[in-house]
Amino acid sequence: MLDAFTALNRGTRLVYGRGLRRYVYAPIAVNLAVYSTMLYYVVSHFGGWLDSWMAMVPAWLGWLEWLIWPLFVASLVLIVFFTFTLVTHLIAAPFYGFLAAKVEVQVTGRPPLDDRGLARTAVDAMGRELVKLGYILPRALALFVLSWVPALNVAAPFLWALFSAWMMAITYLDYPMDNNKVSFADMRRRLASRSWQTLTFGGWVTLITWIPLANLFLLPGAVAGAVLMWDRHYRGERDIVQT
């Protein structure tokens, strides 16, 4: 039985093994460039953002500053995390799609169904990322607003955890599915049909993304892990989904 943690472990060992190692250099370089740029920008502006947000707090709520301040910090951290994640994957998508195809050949002995050329695949990968953004951003915004509604915001941390796992599952499991001509809507149905495997995989990937610097080198392993999960749990869902 291939579980999410095993898939990530095997996937990481695969991409840094013989035959695949050279395909991870470009994604790592992209991640490092985005990570360095955003880290510098956030460190330079974080204090100003926080001061601006705190200035919007009405004077009569000043006595709650001890509670509002950490909420603002947590919100800014979440915004930075999602922004970094979305920007990184938007730029690195063509490289991750190519890496997923190479992993699938090594793991299964056959290429994915995708018969597009390299240039066409790169362009379509960017388009697919925009589709993901169109799906993820409105839901992230709604959850962010919910986080500020009294009483309901108590459940916000749990909802954020579930949403993060779902988002990461969509982000990574889509690479092998896109390579095998699975539509975005079909991909979501397949993930929902295997909710436990989907959310545990997405949860582990979320944890990886929060590890500073190490995540740059572990995320290519998540791409390979997604290929393993696709082959074991989702490839055979075709007939179930279409009936």
PDB file of C-alpha atoms in Angstrom:
ATOM      1  CA  MET A   1       0.000   0.000   0.000  1.00  0.00           C
ATOM      2  CA  LEU A   2       1.522   3.277  -1.090  1.00  0.00           C
ATOM      3  CA  ASP A   3       0.734   6.024   1.407  1.00  0.00           C
ATOM      4  CA  ALA A   4       1.487   9.710   1.021  1.00  0.00           C
ATOM      5  CA  PHE A   5       4.599   9.791   3.197  1.00  0.00           C
ATOM      6  CA  THR A   6       6.087   6.760   1.444  1.00  0.00           C
ATOM      7  CA  ALA A   7       5.390   8.339  -1.942  1.00  0.00           C
ATOM      8  CA  LEU A   8       7.195  11.548  -0.944  1.00  0.00           C
ATOM      9  CA  ASN A   9      10.119   9.617   0.502  1.00  0.00           C
ATOM     10  CA  ARG A  10      10.472   7.432  -2.589  1.00  0.00           C
ATOM     11  CA  GLY A  11       9.921  10.396  -4.876  1.00  0.00           C
ATOM     12  CA  THR A  12      12.702  12.423  -3.257  1.00  0.00           C
ATOM     13  CA  ARG A  13      15.131   9.524  -3.567  1.00  0.00           C
ATOM     14  CA  LEU A  14      14.095   9.054  -7.197  1.00  0.00           C
ATOM     15  CA  VAL A  15      14.706  12.623  -8.363  1.00  0.00           C
ATOM     16  CA  TYR A  16      18.156  12.727  -6.796  1.00  0.00           C
ATOM     17  CA  GLY A  17      19.125   9.349  -8.173  1.00  0.00           C
ATOM     18  CA  ARG A  18      20.849   8.481 -11.428  1.00  0.00           C
ATOM     19  CA  GLY A  19      18.941   9.490 -14.534  1.00  0.00           C
ATOM     20  CA  LEU A  20      16.707  12.144 -13.001  1.00  0.00           C
ATOM     21  CA  ARG A  21      19.046  14.347 -10.987  1.00  0.00           C
ATOM     22  CA  ARG A  22      19.765  16.691 -13.890  1.00  0.00           C
ATOM     23  CA  TYR A  23      16.060  17.511 -14.298  1.00  0.00           C
ATOM     24  CA  VAL A  24      15.738  19.072 -10.826  1.00  0.00           C
ATOM     25  CA  TYR A  25      18.342  21.817 -11.305  1.00  0.00           C
ATOM     26  CA  ALA A  26      16.032  24.205 -13.168  1.00  0.00           C
ATOM     27  CA  PRO A  27      13.121  23.975 -10.661  1.00  0.00           C
ATOM     28  CA  ILE A  28      15.522  24.471  -7.754  1.00  0.00           C
ATOM     29  CA  ALA A  29      17.058  27.513  -9.439  1.00  0.00           C
ATOM     30  CA  VAL A  30      13.585  28.995 -10.015  1.00  0.00           C
ATOM     31  CA  ASN A  31      12.551  28.326  -6.414  1.00  0.00           C
ATOM     32  CA  LEU A  32      15.768  29.832  -5.075  1.00  0.00           C
ATOM     33  CA  ALA A  33      15.376  32.989  -7.147  1.00  0.00           C
ATOM     34  CA  VAL A  34      11.748  33.501  -6.105  1.00  0.00           C
ATOM     35  CA  TYR A  35      12.495  32.609  -2.480  1.00  0.00           C
ATOM     36  CA  SER A  36      15.396  35.062  -2.222  1.00  0.00           C
ATOM     37  CA  THR A  37      13.481  37.893  -3.894  1.00  0.00           C
ATOM     38  CA  MET A  38      10.357  37.475  -1.800  1.00  0.00           C
ATOM     39  CA  LEU A  39      12.286  37.000   1.440  1.00  0.00           C
ATOM     40  CA  TYR A  40      14.151  40.249   0.872  1.00  0.00           C
ATOM     41  CA  TYR A  41      10.953  42.078  -0.028  1.00  0.00           C
ATOM     42  CA  VAL A  42       8.984  40.736   2.938  1.00  0.00           C
ATOM     43  CA  VAL A  43      11.731  41.438   5.486  1.00  0.00           C
ATOM     44  CA  SER A  44      12.042  44.989   4.122  1.00  0.00           C
ATOM     45  CA  HIS A  45       8.303  45.745   4.245  1.00  0.00           C
ATOM     46  CA  PHE A  46       6.843  43.517   6.947  1.00  0.00           C
ATOM     47  CA  GLY A  47       7.151  46.120   9.705  1.00  0.00           C
ATOM     48  CA  GLY A  48       5.491  48.794   7.572  1.00  0.00           C
ATOM     49  CA  TRP A  49       2.625  46.501   6.608  1.00  0.00           C
ATOM     50  CA  LEU A  50       2.038  45.612  10.244  1.00  0.00           C
ATOM     51  CA  ASP A  51       2.096  49.250  11.348  1.00  0.00           C
ATOM     52  CA  SER A  52      -0.393  50.162   8.600  1.00  0.00           C
ATOM     53  CA  TRP A  53      -2.766  47.394   9.599  1.00  0.00           C
ATOM     54  CA  MET A  54      -2.547  48.283  13.275  1.00  0.00           C
ATOM     55  CA  ALA A  55      -3.268  51.930  12.437  1.00  0.00           C
ATOM     56  CA  MET A  56      -6.627  50.856  11.018  1.00  0.00           C
ATOM     57  CA  VAL A  57      -7.733  49.468  14.397  1.00  0.00           C
ATOM     58  CA  PRO A  58     -10.266  51.853  15.999  1.00  0.00           C
ATOM     59  CA  ALA A  59      -9.141  53.567  19.183  1.00  0.00           C
ATOM     60  CA  TRP A  60     -11.933  51.944  21.190  1.00  0.00           C
ATOM     61  CA  LEU A  61     -10.428  48.529  20.359  1.00  0.00           C
ATOM     62  CA  GLY A  62      -6.988  49.536  21.604  1.00  0.00           C
ATOM     63  CA  TRP A  63      -7.390  47.387  24.683  1.00  0.00           C
ATOM     64  CA  LEU A  64      -7.542  44.328  22.371  1.00  0.00           C
ATOM     65  CA  GLU A  65      -4.192  45.103  20.739  1.00  0.00           C
ATOM     66  CA  TRP A  66      -2.609  42.152  22.498  1.00  0.00           C
ATOM     67  CA  LEU A  67      -4.989  39.861  20.547  1.00  0.00           C
ATOM     68  CA  ILE A  68      -5.257  41.785  17.278  1.00  0.00           C
ATOM     69  CA  TRP A  69      -1.509  42.079  16.764  1.00  0.00           C
ATOM     70  CA  PRO A  70      -0.814  38.300  16.615  1.00  0.00           C
ATOM     71  CA  LEU A  71      -3.840  37.850  14.354  1.00  0.00           C
ATOM     72  CA  PHE A  72      -2.420  40.418  11.957  1.00  0.00           C
ATOM     73  CA  VAL A  73       0.982  38.713  12.058  1.00  0.00           C
ATOM     74  CA  ALA A  74      -0.570  35.311  11.382  1.00  0.00           C
ATOM     75  CA  SER A  75      -2.627  36.736   8.516  1.00  0.00           C
ATOM     76  CA  LEU A  76       0.411  38.374   6.922  1.00  0.00           C
ATOM     77  CA  VAL A  77       2.399  35.156   7.223  1.00  0.00           C
ATOM     78  CA  LEU A  78      -0.420  33.208   5.542  1.00  0.00           C
ATOM     79  CA  ILE A  79      -0.680  35.770   2.746  1.00  0.00           C
ATOM     80  CA  VAL A  80       3.082  35.649   2.174  1.00  0.00           C
ATOM     81  CA  PHE A  81       3.034  31.829   2.231  1.00  0.00           C
ATOM     82  CA  PHE A  82       0.262  31.555  -0.347  1.00  0.00           C
ATOM     83  CA  THR A  83       1.776  34.268  -2.527  1.00  0.00           C
ATOM     84  CA  PHE A  84       5.180  32.584  -2.495  1.00  0.00           C
ATOM     85  CA  THR A  85       3.630  29.192  -3.247  1.00  0.00           C
ATOM     86  CA  LEU A  86       1.467  30.429  -6.111  1.00  0.00           C
ATOM     87  CA  VAL A  87       4.186  32.542  -7.741  1.00  0.00           C
ATOM     88  CA  THR A  88       6.767  29.763  -7.459  1.00  0.00           C
ATOM     89  CA  HIS A  89       4.521  27.163  -9.049  1.00  0.00           C
ATOM     90  CA  LEU A  90       3.383  29.521 -11.775  1.00  0.00           C
ATOM     91  CA  ILE A  91       6.989  30.079 -12.876  1.00  0.00           C
ATOM     92  CA  ALA A  92       8.234  26.529 -12.303  1.00  0.00           C
ATOM     93  CA  ALA A  93       5.198  24.739 -13.810  1.00  0.00           C
ATOM     94  CA  PRO A  94       6.823  23.875 -17.180  1.00  0.00           C
ATOM     95  CA  PHE A  95       9.858  22.380 -15.409  1.00  0.00           C
ATOM     96  CA  TYR A  96       7.704  20.418 -12.954  1.00  0.00           C
ATOM     97  CA  GLY A  97       5.549  19.043 -15.756  1.00  0.00           C
ATOM     98  CA  PHE A  98       8.635  17.923 -17.655  1.00  0.00           C
ATOM     99  CA  LEU A  99      10.101  16.370 -14.484  1.00  0.00           C
ATOM    100  CA  ALA A 100       6.831  14.520 -13.820  1.00  0.00           C
ATOM    101  CA  ALA A 101       6.920  13.054 -17.342  1.00  0.00           C
ATOM    102  CA  LYS A 102      10.501  11.823 -16.875  1.00  0.00           C
ATOM    103  CA  VAL A 103       9.634  10.273 -13.510  1.00  0.00           C
ATOM    104  CA  GLU A 104       6.641   8.481 -15.014  1.00  0.00           C
ATOM    105  CA  VAL A 105       8.814   6.950 -17.723  1.00  0.00           C
ATOM    106  CA  GLN A 106      11.303   5.683 -15.141  1.00  0.00           C
ATOM    107  CA  VAL A 107       8.649   4.397 -12.728  1.00  0.00           C
ATOM    108  CA  THR A 108       6.204   2.779 -15.157  1.00  0.00           C
ATOM    109  CA  GLY A 109       8.402   2.083 -18.158  1.00  0.00           C
ATOM    110  CA  ARG A 110       6.053   3.980 -20.464  1.00  0.00           C
ATOM    111  CA  PRO A 111       5.620   7.667 -21.294  1.00  0.00           C
ATOM    112  CA  PRO A 112       2.502   9.641 -20.317  1.00  0.00           C
ATOM    113  CA  LEU A 113      -0.305   9.997 -22.841  1.00  0.00           C
ATOM    114  CA  ASP A 114       0.689  13.562 -23.630  1.00  0.00           C
ATOM    115  CA  ASP A 115       1.927  13.818 -27.222  1.00  0.00           C
ATOM    116  CA  ARG A 116       2.530  17.585 -27.252  1.00  0.00           C
ATOM    117  CA  GLY A 117       5.948  18.968 -28.055  1.00  0.00           C
ATOM    118  CA  LEU A 118       8.169  20.556 -25.415  1.00  0.00           C
ATOM    119  CA  ALA A 119       7.314  24.146 -26.374  1.00  0.00           C
ATOM    120  CA  ARG A 120       3.576  23.445 -26.508  1.00  0.00           C
ATOM    121  CA  THR A 121       3.733  21.643 -23.173  1.00  0.00           C
ATOM    122  CA  ALA A 122       5.467  24.621 -21.540  1.00  0.00           C
ATOM    123  CA  VAL A 123       2.841  27.072 -22.829  1.00  0.00           C
ATOM    124  CA  ASP A 124      -0.052  24.819 -21.800  1.00  0.00           C
ATOM    125  CA  ALA A 125       1.497  24.304 -18.362  1.00  0.00           C
ATOM    126  CA  MET A 126       1.366  28.061 -17.749  1.00  0.00           C
ATOM    127  CA  GLY A 127      -2.268  28.096 -18.844  1.00  0.00           C
ATOM    128  CA  ARG A 128      -3.064  25.214 -16.509  1.00  0.00           C
ATOM    129  CA  GLU A 129      -1.473  27.121 -13.620  1.00  0.00           C
ATOM    130  CA  LEU A 130      -3.727  30.084 -14.363  1.00  0.00           C
ATOM    131  CA  VAL A 131      -6.726  27.735 -14.203  1.00  0.00           C
ATOM    132  CA  LYS A 132      -5.509  26.569 -10.787  1.00  0.00           C
ATOM    133  CA  LEU A 133      -5.161  30.177  -9.666  1.00  0.00           C
ATOM    134  CA  GLY A 134      -8.707  30.885 -10.808  1.00  0.00           C
ATOM    135  CA  TYR A 135      -9.879  28.004  -8.668  1.00  0.00           C
ATOM    136  CA  ILE A 136      -7.721  28.621  -5.588  1.00  0.00           C
ATOM    137  CA  LEU A 137      -7.695  32.411  -5.166  1.00  0.00           C
ATOM    138  CA  PRO A 138     -11.445  33.030  -4.711  1.00  0.00           C
ATOM    139  CA  ARG A 139     -11.628  30.253  -2.121  1.00  0.00           C
ATOM    140  CA  ALA A 140      -8.554  31.541  -0.306  1.00  0.00           C
ATOM    141  CA  LEU A 141     -10.069  35.024  -0.258  1.00  0.00           C
ATOM    142  CA  ALA A 142     -13.381  33.724   1.113  1.00  0.00           C
ATOM    143  CA  LEU A 143     -11.546  31.804   3.823  1.00  0.00           C
ATOM    144  CA  PHE A 144      -9.469  34.879   4.665  1.00  0.00           C
ATOM    145  CA  VAL A 145     -12.639  36.932   5.121  1.00  0.00           C
ATOM    146  CA  LEU A 146     -14.167  34.158   7.232  1.00  0.00           C
ATOM    147  CA  SER A 147     -11.098  34.308   9.471  1.00  0.00           C
ATOM    148  CA  TRP A 148     -12.213  37.747  10.647  1.00  0.00           C
ATOM    149  CA  VAL A 149     -15.868  36.898  11.372  1.00  0.00           C
ATOM    150  CA  PRO A 150     -16.441  36.637  15.133  1.00  0.00           C
ATOM    151  CA  ALA A 151     -17.342  33.134  16.363  1.00  0.00           C
ATOM    152  CA  LEU A 152     -16.813  31.602  12.907  1.00  0.00           C
ATOM    153  CA  ASN A 153     -13.121  32.475  12.983  1.00  0.00           C
ATOM    154  CA  VAL A 154     -12.624  29.875  15.720  1.00  0.00           C
ATOM    155  CA  ALA A 155     -12.787  27.220  13.006  1.00  0.00           C
ATOM    156  CA  ALA A 156     -10.522  29.179  10.643  1.00  0.00           C
ATOM    157  CA  PRO A 157      -7.213  27.442  11.586  1.00  0.00           C
ATOM    158  CA  PHE A 158      -8.715  24.012  10.882  1.00  0.00           C
ATOM    159  CA  LEU A 159     -10.263  25.195   7.630  1.00  0.00           C
ATOM    160  CA  TRP A 160      -6.946  26.724   6.564  1.00  0.00           C
ATOM    161  CA  ALA A 161      -5.194  23.423   7.282  1.00  0.00           C
ATOM    162  CA  LEU A 162      -7.696  21.480   5.172  1.00  0.00           C
ATOM    163  CA  PHE A 163      -7.634  24.053   2.409  1.00  0.00           C
ATOM    164  CA  SER A 164      -3.816  24.092   2.334  1.00  0.00           C
ATOM    165  CA  ALA A 165      -3.732  20.303   2.020  1.00  0.00           C
ATOM    166  CA  TRP A 166      -6.336  20.381  -0.771  1.00  0.00           C
ATOM    167  CA  MET A 167      -4.513  23.194  -2.573  1.00  0.00           C
ATOM    168  CA  MET A 168      -1.168  21.385  -2.453  1.00  0.00           C
ATOM    169  CA  ALA A 169      -2.753  18.145  -3.612  1.00  0.00           C
ATOM    170  CA  ILE A 170      -4.286  19.944  -6.579  1.00  0.00           C
ATOM    171  CA  THR A 171      -1.022  21.732  -7.329  1.00  0.00           C
ATOM    172  CA  TYR A 172       1.205  18.643  -7.412  1.00  0.00           C
ATOM    173  CA  LEU A 173      -1.082  15.798  -8.436  1.00  0.00           C
ATOM    174  CA  ASP A 174      -2.146  17.876 -11.411  1.00  0.00           C
ATOM    175  CA  TYR A 175       1.304  17.583 -13.015  1.00  0.00           C
ATOM    176  CA  PRO A 176       1.056  13.850 -13.852  1.00  0.00           C
ATOM    177  CA  MET A 177      -2.669  14.162 -14.584  1.00  0.00           C
ATOM    178  CA  ASP A 178      -2.150  17.028 -17.013  1.00  0.00           C
ATOM    179  CA  ASN A 179       0.580  14.951 -18.682  1.00  0.00           C
ATOM    180  CA  ASN A 180      -1.992  12.178 -19.118  1.00  0.00           C
ATOM    181  CA  LYS A 181      -4.694  14.447 -20.601  1.00  0.00           C
ATOM    182  CA  VAL A 182      -6.893  14.506 -17.514  1.00  0.00           C
ATOM    183  CA  SER A 183      -8.957  17.699 -17.502  1.00  0.00           C
ATOM    184  CA  PHE A 184      -8.878  20.014 -14.501  1.00  0.00           C
ATOM    185  CA  ALA A 185     -12.491  19.204 -13.588  1.00  0.00           C
ATOM    186  CA  ASP A 186     -11.855  15.467 -13.974  1.00  0.00           C
ATOM    187  CA  MET A 187      -8.711  15.799 -11.860  1.00  0.00           C
ATOM    188  CA  ARG A 188     -10.683  17.387  -9.013  1.00  0.00           C
ATOM    189  CA  ARG A 189     -13.270  14.600  -9.127  1.00  0.00           C
ATOM    190  CA  ARG A 190     -10.575  11.967  -8.955  1.00  0.00           C
ATOM    191  CA  LEU A 191      -8.948  13.665  -5.992  1.00  0.00           C
ATOM    192  CA  ALA A 192     -12.299  13.938  -4.203  1.00  0.00           C
ATOM    193  CA  SER A 193     -12.987  10.242  -4.797  1.00  0.00           C
ATOM    194  CA  ARG A 194      -9.772   9.389  -2.909  1.00  0.00           C
ATOM    195  CA  SER A 195     -10.073  12.074  -0.240  1.00  0.00           C
ATOM    196  CA  TRP A 196      -7.884  10.366   2.378  1.00  0.00           C
ATOM    197  CA  GLN A 197      -4.961   9.806   0.013  1.00  0.00           C
ATOM    198  CA  THR A 198      -5.449  13.288  -1.432  1.00  0.00           C
ATOM    199  CA  LEU A 199      -5.501  15.204   1.857  1.00  0.00           C
ATOM    200  CA  THR A 200      -2.683  13.249   3.485  1.00  0.00           C
ATOM    201  CA  PHE A 201      -0.469  13.816   0.463  1.00  0.00           C
ATOM    202  CA  GLY A 202      -1.375  17.507   0.360  1.00  0.00           C
ATOM    203  CA  GLY A 203      -0.833  17.784   4.103  1.00  0.00           C
ATOM    204  CA  TRP A 204       2.688  16.378   3.914  1.00  0.00           C
ATOM    205  CA  VAL A 205       3.539  18.666   0.996  1.00  0.00           C
ATOM    206  CA  THR A 206       2.220  21.644   2.982  1.00  0.00           C
ATOM    207  CA  LEU A 207       4.556  20.762   5.845  1.00  0.00           C
ATOM    208  CA  ILE A 208       7.454  20.550   3.394  1.00  0.00           C
ATOM    209  CA  THR A 209       6.747  24.006   2.005  1.00  0.00           C
ATOM    210  CA  TRP A 210       7.060  25.480   5.499  1.00  0.00           C
ATOM    211  CA  ILE A 211      10.646  24.217   5.982  1.00  0.00           C
ATOM    212  CA  PRO A 212      12.883  27.195   5.103  1.00  0.00           C
ATOM    213  CA  LEU A 213      15.475  26.516   2.383  1.00  0.00           C
ATOM    214  CA  ALA A 214      15.058  22.745   2.646  1.00  0.00           C
ATOM    215  CA  ASN A 215      11.761  23.079   0.791  1.00  0.00           C
ATOM    216  CA  LEU A 216      13.667  24.233  -2.286  1.00  0.00           C
ATOM    217  CA  PHE A 217      15.243  20.793  -2.548  1.00  0.00           C
ATOM    218  CA  LEU A 218      12.284  18.734  -1.324  1.00  0.00           C
ATOM    219  CA  LEU A 219       9.607  20.096  -3.668  1.00  0.00           C
ATOM    220  CA  PRO A 220      10.963  18.252  -6.752  1.00  0.00           C
ATOM    221  CA  GLY A 221      10.550  15.100  -4.658  1.00  0.00           C
ATOM    222  CA  ALA A 222       6.902  16.066  -4.157  1.00  0.00           C
ATOM    223  CA  VAL A 223       6.500  16.129  -7.954  1.00  0.00           C
ATOM    224  CA  ALA A 224       7.890  12.597  -8.181  1.00  0.00           C
ATOM    225  CA  GLY A 225       5.751  11.538  -5.210  1.00  0.00           C
ATOM    226  CA  ALA A 226       2.704  12.866  -7.048  1.00  0.00           C
ATOM    227  CA  VAL A 227       3.557  10.653 -10.029  1.00  0.00           C
ATOM    228  CA  LEU A 228       3.722   7.623  -7.723  1.00  0.00           C
ATOM    229  CA  MET A 229       0.391   8.559  -6.145  1.00  0.00           C
ATOM    230  CA  TRP A 230      -1.149   9.082  -9.599  1.00  0.00           C
ATOM    231  CA  ASP A 231      -0.020   5.690 -10.823  1.00  0.00           C
ATOM    232  CA  ARG A 232      -1.138   3.850  -7.679  1.00  0.00           C
ATOM    233  CA  HIS A 233      -4.361   5.602  -6.671  1.00  0.00           C
ATOM    234  CA  TYR A 234      -5.797   7.791  -9.429  1.00  0.00           C
ATOM    235  CA  ARG A 235      -4.949   6.365 -12.843  1.00  0.00           C
ATOM    236  CA  GLY A 236      -7.591   3.643 -12.564  1.00  0.00           C
ATOM    237  CA  GLU A 237     -10.338   6.118 -11.629  1.00  0.00           C
ATOM    238  CA  ARG A 238     -11.049   6.871 -15.290  1.00  0.00           C
ATOM    239  CA  ASP A 239     -13.995   4.502 -15.705  1.00  0.00           C
ATOM    240  CA  ILE A 240     -15.447   5.281 -12.278  1.00  0.00           C
ATOM    241  CA  VAL A 241     -15.400   9.008 -12.973  1.00  0.00           C
ATOM    242  CA  GLN A 242     -16.994   8.758 -16.403  1.00  0.00           C
ATOM    243  CA  THR A 243     -19.879   6.465 -15.435  1.00  0.00           C
TER     244      THR A 243
END
